[in-house]
Structure formats: C-alpha cells, structure tokens
Coordinates of C-alpha atoms in Angstrom, one line a residue:
M1 CA 21.3 -17.7 2.2
A2 CA 19.8 -14.3 3.1
R3 CA 16.7 -15.8 4.5
T4 CA 18.7 -18.3 6.6
H5 CA 20.8 -15.4 7.9
R6 CA 17.7 -13.4 8.9
H7 CA 16.6 -16.4 11.0
E8 CA 19.9 -16.2 12.8
M9 CA 19.3 -12.5 13.3
L10 CA 16.1 -13.3 15.1
D11 CA 18.2 -14.8 18.0
W12 CA 19.5 -11.3 18.7
P13 CA 18.3 -9.9 22.1
F14 CA 16.2 -7.2 20.3
F15 CA 13.5 -9.9 19.6
E16 CA 11.1 -12.0 21.5
K17 CA 9.6 -15.4 20.8
R18 CA 6.5 -13.8 19.2
H19 CA 8.7 -12.0 16.6
R20 CA 10.4 -15.3 15.6
T21 CA 6.9 -16.9 15.2
L22 CA 5.7 -13.9 13.2
V23 CA 8.4 -14.3 10.6
T24 CA 7.9 -18.0 10.3
E25 CA 4.2 -17.6 9.8
L26 CA 4.5 -14.8 7.3
E27 CA 7.0 -16.7 5.2
A28 CA 4.7 -19.7 5.1
W29 CA 1.8 -17.4 4.1
C30 CA 3.8 -15.8 1.4
D31 CA 4.8 -19.2 0.0
A32 CA 1.2 -20.2 0.0
H33 CA 0.1 -17.0 -1.8
R34 CA 2.7 -16.7 -4.5
A35 CA 0.0 -15.8 -7.1
T36 CA -1.0 -12.8 -5.0
F37 CA 2.5 -11.3 -5.6
A38 CA 2.4 -11.8 -9.4
H39 CA 3.1 -8.5 -11.1
A40 CA 2.0 -7.2 -14.6
D41 CA 4.6 -5.4 -16.8
P42 CA 6.7 -3.6 -14.2
I43 CA 7.4 -0.6 -16.4
M44 CA 4.1 -0.2 -18.1
S45 CA 3.0 3.5 -17.7
G46 CA 0.0 5.6 -18.7
P47 CA -3.7 4.9 -17.9
Q48 CA -3.4 1.2 -18.7
G49 CA -0.4 0.7 -16.5
R50 CA -1.8 2.7 -13.7
A51 CA -5.1 0.7 -13.8
S52 CA -3.1 -2.5 -13.6
V53 CA -1.0 -1.3 -10.6
D54 CA -4.1 0.1 -8.9
E55 CA -5.8 -3.3 -9.1
Q56 CA -2.7 -5.1 -8.0
C57 CA -2.4 -2.8 -4.9
R58 CA -6.1 -3.3 -4.0
R59 CA -5.7 -7.0 -4.3
L60 CA -2.7 -7.0 -2.1
V61 CA -4.4 -4.9 0.5
R62 CA -7.3 -7.3 0.6
A63 CA -5.1 -10.3 0.8
L64 CA -2.9 -8.8 3.6
G65 CA -6.0 -7.8 5.5
E66 CA -7.5 -11.3 5.2
G67 CA -4.2 -12.8 6.3
G68 CA -4.2 -10.6 9.5
W69 CA -1.0 -8.8 8.6
L70 CA -2.4 -5.3 8.4
R71 CA -3.4 -5.5 12.1
Y72 CA 0.2 -4.9 13.1
G73 CA 0.1 -1.3 11.7
V74 CA -3.0 -0.4 13.7
G75 CA -2.8 0.6 17.4
G76 CA -5.5 -0.8 19.7
A77 CA -6.9 -4.3 19.8
A78 CA -10.4 -2.8 20.3
Y79 CA -10.0 -1.3 16.8
G80 CA -8.7 -4.3 14.9
G81 CA -5.1 -3.9 15.8
H82 CA -2.8 -6.7 16.9
G83 CA -2.1 -5.1 20.3
D84 CA -2.8 -2.0 22.4
T85 CA 0.2 -0.3 20.8
I86 CA 2.0 -0.6 17.5
D87 CA 4.8 -3.1 17.8
T88 CA 7.6 -1.4 15.8
R89 CA 9.7 -4.5 15.6
A90 CA 6.8 -6.5 14.2
V91 CA 6.1 -3.9 11.5
C92 CA 9.8 -3.8 10.5
L93 CA 9.9 -7.6 10.3
L94 CA 6.8 -7.6 8.2
R95 CA 8.2 -5.0 5.8
E96 CA 11.6 -6.7 5.5
T97 CA 10.0 -10.0 4.7
L98 CA 7.5 -8.7 2.2
A99 CA 10.1 -6.4 0.5
E100 CA 12.3 -9.4 -0.1
R101 CA 9.5 -10.9 -2.2
S102 CA 7.5 -7.9 -3.6
G103 CA 8.1 -4.2 -3.5
L104 CA 4.4 -3.6 -4.1
A105 CA 3.3 -5.9 -1.3
D106 CA 5.6 -4.0 1.0
F107 CA 4.1 -0.8 -0.2
A108 CA 0.6 -2.0 0.3
L109 CA 1.2 -2.9 3.9
A110 CA 3.3 0.1 4.8
M111 CA 0.8 2.7 3.4
Q112 CA -2.0 1.2 5.4
G113 CA 0.0 1.8 8.6
L114 CA 1.4 5.2 7.7
G115 CA -2.0 6.4 6.4
S116 CA -3.8 5.5 9.6
G117 CA -0.9 6.0 12.1
A118 CA -2.0 9.4 13.1
I119 CA -5.5 8.1 13.9
S120 CA -4.0 5.4 16.1
L121 CA -1.9 8.0 17.9
A122 CA -4.4 10.9 18.3
G123 CA -7.8 9.9 17.0
T124 CA -11.0 10.2 19.1
E125 CA -12.9 7.1 20.0
A126 CA -15.3 7.8 17.2
Q127 CA -12.5 8.3 14.6
K128 CA -10.8 5.1 15.7
Q129 CA -14.0 3.1 15.5
R130 CA -14.9 4.5 12.1
Y131 CA -11.5 4.0 10.3
L132 CA -9.1 1.7 12.1
P133 CA -11.1 -1.6 11.9
R134 CA -11.6 -1.1 8.1
V135 CA -7.8 -0.4 7.7
A136 CA -6.9 -3.5 9.7
S137 CA -9.2 -5.8 7.6
G138 CA -8.2 -4.3 4.3
E139 CA -11.7 -3.0 3.6
A140 CA -10.5 0.6 3.4
I141 CA -7.3 2.0 1.9
A142 CA -5.5 4.8 3.8
A143 CA -3.2 7.6 2.7
F144 CA -0.9 10.1 4.4
A145 CA -1.0 13.5 2.7
L146 CA 1.8 15.7 3.9
S147 CA 4.0 16.8 1.0
E148 CA 3.2 19.7 -1.2
P149 CA 4.7 21.2 -4.4
E150 CA 6.8 23.7 -2.3
A151 CA 7.0 21.7 0.9
G152 CA 8.7 18.3 0.7
S153 CA 11.7 18.0 3.0
D154 CA 10.7 21.4 4.6
V155 CA 7.4 20.2 6.0
A156 CA 6.9 23.4 8.1
A157 CA 6.6 25.4 4.8
L158 CA 3.3 23.7 3.7
S159 CA 0.7 26.1 2.5
L160 CA -2.5 24.1 2.2
V161 CA -4.9 26.3 4.2
A162 CA -7.7 25.0 6.5
R163 CA -10.0 28.0 7.3
D164 CA -12.2 27.8 10.4
D165 CA -15.8 28.2 9.3
G166 CA -18.2 27.5 12.1
D167 CA -18.7 23.7 12.5
A168 CA -16.1 22.9 9.8
Y169 CA -12.8 23.8 8.3
V170 CA -12.6 24.8 4.6
L171 CA -9.5 23.4 2.9
D172 CA -7.8 25.1 -0.1
G173 CA -4.6 24.1 -1.8
E174 CA -2.7 21.1 -3.1
K175 CA -0.7 18.0 -1.9
T176 CA 1.6 16.0 -4.1
W177 CA 3.6 12.8 -4.2
I178 CA 0.8 11.2 -2.2
S179 CA 1.1 7.4 -2.0
N180 CA -2.2 5.6 -2.5
G181 CA -3.4 8.8 -4.2
G182 CA -6.3 7.9 -6.4
I183 CA -7.2 4.7 -4.7
A184 CA -7.4 5.6 -1.0
D185 CA -10.8 5.7 0.7
F186 CA -9.6 8.4 3.1
Y187 CA -6.5 10.7 3.5
V188 CA -4.9 12.0 6.7
V189 CA -4.2 15.6 5.6
F190 CA -2.0 18.2 7.2
A191 CA -3.0 21.9 6.7
R192 CA -2.2 25.3 8.0
T193 CA -4.7 26.5 10.5
G194 CA -2.6 29.5 11.6
E195 CA -2.5 29.3 15.4
A196 CA 1.2 30.3 15.2
P197 CA 3.8 30.7 12.4
G198 CA 5.7 27.8 10.9
A199 CA 5.3 24.3 12.3
R200 CA 3.2 25.5 15.3
G201 CA 0.3 26.5 13.1
I202 CA -0.5 23.1 11.4
S203 CA -3.4 20.8 12.1
A204 CA -4.3 17.3 10.9
F205 CA -7.6 16.1 9.4
V206 CA -9.2 12.9 8.2
V207 CA -10.6 13.7 4.7
D208 CA -12.9 11.1 3.0
A209 CA -12.2 10.5 -0.7
D210 CA -15.8 11.5 -1.6
T211 CA -15.6 15.0 0.2
P212 CA -17.0 17.7 -2.2
G213 CA -14.2 20.0 -3.3
F214 CA -11.6 17.3 -3.1
T215 CA -10.2 15.9 -6.3
V216 CA -7.3 13.8 -7.6
A217 CA -5.7 16.4 -9.9
E218 CA -3.1 14.2 -11.5
R219 CA -1.8 10.7 -11.3
I220 CA 2.0 10.4 -11.2
D221 CA 4.1 7.7 -12.8
V222 CA 7.4 6.7 -11.2
I223 CA 10.1 4.2 -12.0
A224 CA 8.8 1.6 -9.5
P225 CA 5.1 1.9 -10.2
H226 CA 2.7 2.3 -7.3
P227 CA -0.4 4.5 -6.9
L228 CA 0.8 8.1 -6.6
A229 CA -1.0 11.4 -7.1
R230 CA -1.3 15.1 -6.8
L231 CA -4.4 16.2 -4.8
R232 CA -6.4 19.4 -5.0
F233 CA -8.7 21.0 -2.4
E234 CA -11.0 23.7 -3.6
G235 CA -13.4 24.8 -0.8
A236 CA -13.4 21.3 0.6
R237 CA -15.5 21.4 3.7
V238 CA -14.3 19.1 6.5
P239 CA -16.3 18.8 9.8
K240 CA -14.4 19.8 12.9
S241 CA -15.1 16.3 14.2
Q242 CA -12.6 15.1 11.6
R243 CA -9.7 17.0 13.1
L244 CA -7.0 14.8 14.6
G245 CA -5.8 16.1 18.0
P246 CA -5.7 19.7 19.1
A247 CA -5.5 22.6 16.6
G248 CA -1.9 23.6 15.9
E249 CA -0.5 20.2 16.9
G250 CA -0.5 18.6 13.5
F251 CA 3.3 19.0 12.8
K252 CA 4.1 17.1 16.1
L253 CA 1.6 14.4 15.1
A254 CA 3.2 14.0 11.7
M255 CA 6.6 13.7 13.2
R256 CA 5.4 11.1 15.8
T257 CA 3.8 9.1 13.0
L258 CA 7.0 9.2 10.9
D259 CA 9.1 8.2 13.9
I260 CA 7.2 4.9 13.8
F261 CA 7.3 4.2 10.1
R262 CA 10.6 5.8 9.2
T263 CA 12.3 2.9 10.9
S264 CA 10.2 0.5 8.8
V265 CA 11.4 2.2 5.6
A266 CA 14.9 1.1 6.7
A267 CA 13.6 -2.4 7.2
A268 CA 12.1 -2.5 3.7
S269 CA 15.5 -1.4 2.4
L270 CA 17.0 -4.3 4.3
G271 CA 14.6 -6.7 2.6
F272 CA 15.5 -5.4 -0.9
A273 CA 19.2 -5.7 0.0
R274 CA 18.8 -9.3 1.2
H275 CA 17.0 -10.2 -2.0
A276 CA 19.9 -8.7 -4.0
L277 CA 22.5 -10.6 -2.0
D278 CA 20.7 -13.9 -2.8
E279 CA 20.7 -13.0 -6.5
A280 CA 24.4 -12.0 -6.3
L281 CA 25.3 -15.3 -4.6
A282 CA 23.3 -17.3 -7.2
R283 CA 25.0 -15.5 -10.0
A284 CA 28.5 -15.8 -8.5
S285 CA 28.0 -19.5 -8.0
S286 CA 26.7 -20.3 -11.4
R287 CA 28.2 -17.9 -13.9
R288 CA 31.4 -19.4 -15.5
M289 CA 34.2 -17.2 -16.8
F290 CA 37.7 -18.0 -17.8
G291 CA 37.4 -21.6 -16.7
Q292 CA 36.0 -20.9 -13.2
T293 CA 32.9 -19.4 -11.6
L294 CA 32.5 -15.7 -11.0
G295 CA 32.6 -16.5 -7.3
D296 CA 36.1 -17.9 -7.6
F297 CA 37.5 -14.4 -8.3
Q298 CA 38.8 -12.6 -5.2
L299 CA 37.3 -9.4 -6.4
T300 CA 33.9 -11.0 -6.4
Q301 CA 34.4 -12.5 -2.9
A302 CA 35.5 -9.0 -1.6
K303 CA 32.3 -7.5 -3.1
L304 CA 30.1 -10.1 -1.5
A305 CA 31.8 -9.5 1.8
E306 CA 31.1 -5.8 1.6
M307 CA 27.5 -6.5 0.8
A308 CA 27.2 -8.8 3.9
L309 CA 28.8 -6.1 6.1
T310 CA 26.4 -3.5 4.8
I311 CA 23.4 -5.7 5.4
D312 CA 24.4 -6.8 8.9
S313 CA 25.2 -3.2 10.1
A314 CA 21.9 -2.0 8.6
A315 CA 20.0 -4.7 10.4
L316 CA 21.6 -3.7 13.8
L317 CA 20.7 -0.1 13.3
V318 CA 17.1 -0.9 12.2
Y319 CA 16.3 -3.2 15.0
R320 CA 18.0 -1.1 17.6
A321 CA 15.7 1.8 16.7
A322 CA 12.7 -0.5 16.6
W323 CA 13.5 -2.0 20.0
M324 CA 14.1 1.4 21.5
R325 CA 10.8 2.7 20.3
D326 CA 9.0 -0.4 21.7
Q327 CA 10.6 0.4 25.1
G328 CA 9.0 3.9 24.9
K329 CA 12.3 5.7 24.2
R330 CA 12.8 8.7 21.9
V331 CA 14.2 7.4 18.6
T332 CA 14.5 10.5 16.4
R333 CA 18.2 10.1 15.9
E334 CA 18.2 6.3 15.9
A335 CA 15.5 6.1 13.3
A336 CA 17.3 8.7 11.1
L337 CA 20.5 6.7 11.3
A338 CA 18.7 3.5 10.4
K339 CA 16.9 4.9 7.4
W340 CA 20.0 6.8 6.2
H341 CA 22.4 3.8 6.4
A342 CA 19.9 1.1 5.3
S343 CA 18.5 2.8 2.3
E344 CA 21.9 4.1 1.0
G345 CA 23.5 0.7 1.8
A346 CA 20.8 -1.2 0.0
Q347 CA 21.4 1.0 -3.1
R348 CA 25.1 0.0 -3.0
V349 CA 24.3 -3.7 -2.5
I350 CA 21.8 -3.7 -5.4
D351 CA 24.1 -1.7 -7.7
A352 CA 26.9 -4.3 -7.0
T353 CA 24.4 -7.1 -7.8
V354 CA 23.5 -5.5 -11.1
Q355 CA 27.2 -5.3 -11.9
L356 CA 27.7 -9.0 -11.1
W357 CA 24.8 -9.9 -13.4
G358 CA 26.5 -8.0 -16.3
G359 CA 24.3 -7.3 -19.3
Q360 CA 21.4 -9.3 -17.9
G361 CA 21.4 -7.0 -14.9
V362 CA 20.0 -4.1 -17.0
C363 CA 17.4 -6.1 -18.9
S364 CA 13.9 -4.9 -18.2
G365 CA 11.9 -7.2 -15.9
T366 CA 14.8 -9.2 -14.4
P367 CA 14.8 -9.4 -10.6
V368 CA 17.9 -7.2 -10.1
E369 CA 16.6 -4.6 -12.6
M370 CA 13.4 -4.4 -10.7
L371 CA 15.2 -4.1 -7.4
Y372 CA 17.3 -1.3 -8.9
R373 CA 14.2 0.7 -9.5
E374 CA 12.5 -0.3 -6.3
I375 CA 15.2 1.0 -4.0
R376 CA 15.7 4.4 -5.4
A377 CA 12.6 6.0 -4.0
L378 CA 13.4 4.8 -0.5
R379 CA 16.4 7.2 -0.3
I380 CA 13.9 10.1 -0.8
Y381 CA 10.5 9.4 0.8
E382 CA 9.7 9.9 4.5
G383 CA 12.8 12.1 4.7
A384 CA 15.6 12.2 2.1
T385 CA 19.0 11.0 3.1
E386 CA 20.2 14.6 3.4
V387 CA 17.4 15.4 5.9
Q388 CA 18.4 12.4 8.0
Q389 CA 21.9 13.7 8.1
L390 CA 20.6 17.0 9.3
I391 CA 18.5 15.3 12.0
V392 CA 21.5 13.4 13.3
G393 CA 23.9 16.3 13.2
R394 CA 21.5 18.7 15.0
D395 CA 20.7 16.1 17.6
L396 CA 24.3 15.5 18.3
L397 CA 25.0 19.2 18.8
K398 CA 21.9 19.5 21.0
T399 CA 22.9 16.6 23.1
Y400 CA 26.5 17.9 23.4
A401 CA 25.2 21.4 24.4
A402 CA 23.0 19.9 27.1
A403 CA 25.8 17.8 28.4
Q404 CA 28.1 20.9 28.6
T405 CA 25.4 22.8 30.4
A406 CA 24.9 20.0 32.9
E407 CA 28.6 19.7 33.5
S408 CA 29.0 23.5 34.1
T409 CA 26.0 23.4 36.5
E410 CA 27.6 20.5 38.4
K411 CA 31.0 22.3 38.7
I412 CA 29.2 25.5 40.0
G413 CA 27.4 23.3 42.6
D414 CA 30.7 21.7 43.7
A415 CA 32.4 25.0 44.0
R416 CA 29.7 26.2 46.4

C-alpha cells in the first residue's frame, strides 16, 4: 500500500517526469539486487559485529556506485555526477526508496553525498577531479567530520585546531560520532583556523585516511549498527591545497552542505515510516482477535488513519523543501520543518506499528523491531529536533522583525 501511495505522490507538482522514472528504475534495481541488502545479525556488536557491518557497508557502496545511484549525490557531470548541480528531489527520492528496504543501504548512499557535498560546493578543479569521480563510482568512501566531544549541536564551539604552518596546516584535536569513521578513504574535516571568534574562524579541509598523525581512536557501537568512530589528530599535516574554500568560511560551507542533506534525512524518515505502515496494515489485516481481525477494531482504524496523516504531511514538507532548493531558494526553515516533523512523525508511526504487532514487535530481528532502532538516530543526527525548533523559531522572529521594519519604512515614506 505504501509503495502504491508513493507513486500517487509522484503526480504532485513538485516532481518532473525524470523523478517518476528514477523511482521506477530504482525500485526495479532493488528488486533485482535483494541479496545485496541482506544483513547479518542486526544487533551483533564488538569487533566481529563491526567487521560484518563494515563489509556490508562497503558492499553496498560498491553496488550503489555500479548501479549509478551515487552519481545523484555528486555535483557536476564532469566529475561523475548526474547533473551540473545536485538534484535535491532526486536525492530525497533515492533515500526514501532505499530506507523503505534497508537502513544500511540508505546510510551508504547518504554518507557518500554528505561526505563529498562540501567538495561539490566549494572544491577546486583539482579537488573535484581527485575525489568526486571516485565517490560517484563507489570506488572511494567519503565522510563528513564536524561533531566533537564538546561540539555537537553547538557547531560553532568546535575546538579542533588547524595551525597555519607554511605550505600546510597542522591539525590537533578530536572528532566524534563520525559516520563512515574507520572505513572512509577521506574525511571532510572542519577545524578552527582563528580568523575570527566563533563560527567565523572555522575552515574546511579534505583529509586522506592515510595522513600521518590521523588515527581512528575508537569505534562506536550504536543500536542500529553502521560504521561510526571517534577520530584523533595529533600533528596531522594537511597541505594548504586540501583546504576547501576560503579560510574562515568553513562554518558557512558546513551549513550549506547540511541544507542539502538535512532534507534528505527527512526523506529517509519517510521511507522508514512507509515501511512501518505496510507492516501495520499487514498485521491488522491478518491478526485475528475475539472473532475478528485486528483491523476490524475502530481503535486500530483510527491509529492507521493517524499514521497515514503523519506520512502524508511529512511528505508534503519534505518535497516542498526539496523543490524549493532545486529552484535556488533559501530553505533553512523549510528543511528544518521537514526534518523535525518527518523524523518525529516516523518515530510515532513505528512505535504504533510495534504496538500493533504486540509481543512479536519487540522480538529481536523482526522488521518492526529493526525499524524501531533505525529511526531513533534520525531524530538526533544532522541537527537534533530541538535544534530544528530553534532554527524555525529564530527564523520566524527574524522574518517578522524584517517585515515590521519594512512596514515602518513604508509608512514614513508615505508620510513624506
């Protein structure tokens, strides 16, 4: 049902023919590559579990690259990308479709785009030629290294230092919660270069995984396993040719990158929610209780209706934000609204599905139990829900103040 409903969604004016074709082709590819999405023990932890997840992720990156799907997260056809700019609607549709089938497949695609997004936006010709074609083909794995032990939601508080030293910068400090940490071939790293206090003194660098002084200090296990690590920089010397964009402009670059991919996090949430609704409908239609099916109870019907409302409203927010960005519009507020509503809504939909499944819903390895673990991180990464609320609130106040100022100026002009 959910997949049929998504095809109806593609008739919305947000989409063009190429987007409808993209979804049809990706669904056919996924059906033909079911074995690629097969997972090992979903809750296996420790070195053995990490090795298994790492290999699954590498396999998925290669397969997605060979299928041509990673090209959509790379800007510039000359560098292996699908077009001259990143099609946000296409990236969102890819993530929604993959997330409906496999959380790790969605992760593999998303991190390639996020990890290389800053290069697409601000890289030099040499940087783009060196990294982007390998990302698009799946030959190289990318990572985005922004968070630190004391700088998660408060990005401007990061303390990793990049000291100017002649023809290079020397990096000292740590990053943590870095997706693809431990398996990435290169990391886009944000560090304090000190041109000004706070956010205005941060620069971005491409750091190859084999850079002397750079190490993976710790691998981190989470409830929905994927490659994650704490990184350490101890006198890591990075050539100035590896800096992305002007010195001191790194924070802006990080926010521009997140504006693209934050909307796609909402799309992934939507994919998880659609999968959950399918599982809820199947359960409600087949589970018999007190001489009737679970779906015959009005309470069940009301819950299913709430789930459908949540999914449709999330889809409208997601693809409004994606469409606006593809039109070249500013989408900071719209992307924040989409991520906030879609991730929180997906959590409610999945929780309701677990409830409908009863005891089986909390059995390890069942589809709904895996969805329950998959969705939780999306309410935190790339800006926790509380941060999205602050973004929306501040933007509303800023817009209101600007409108009041414009109105006052107009009245003064009329009075003259």
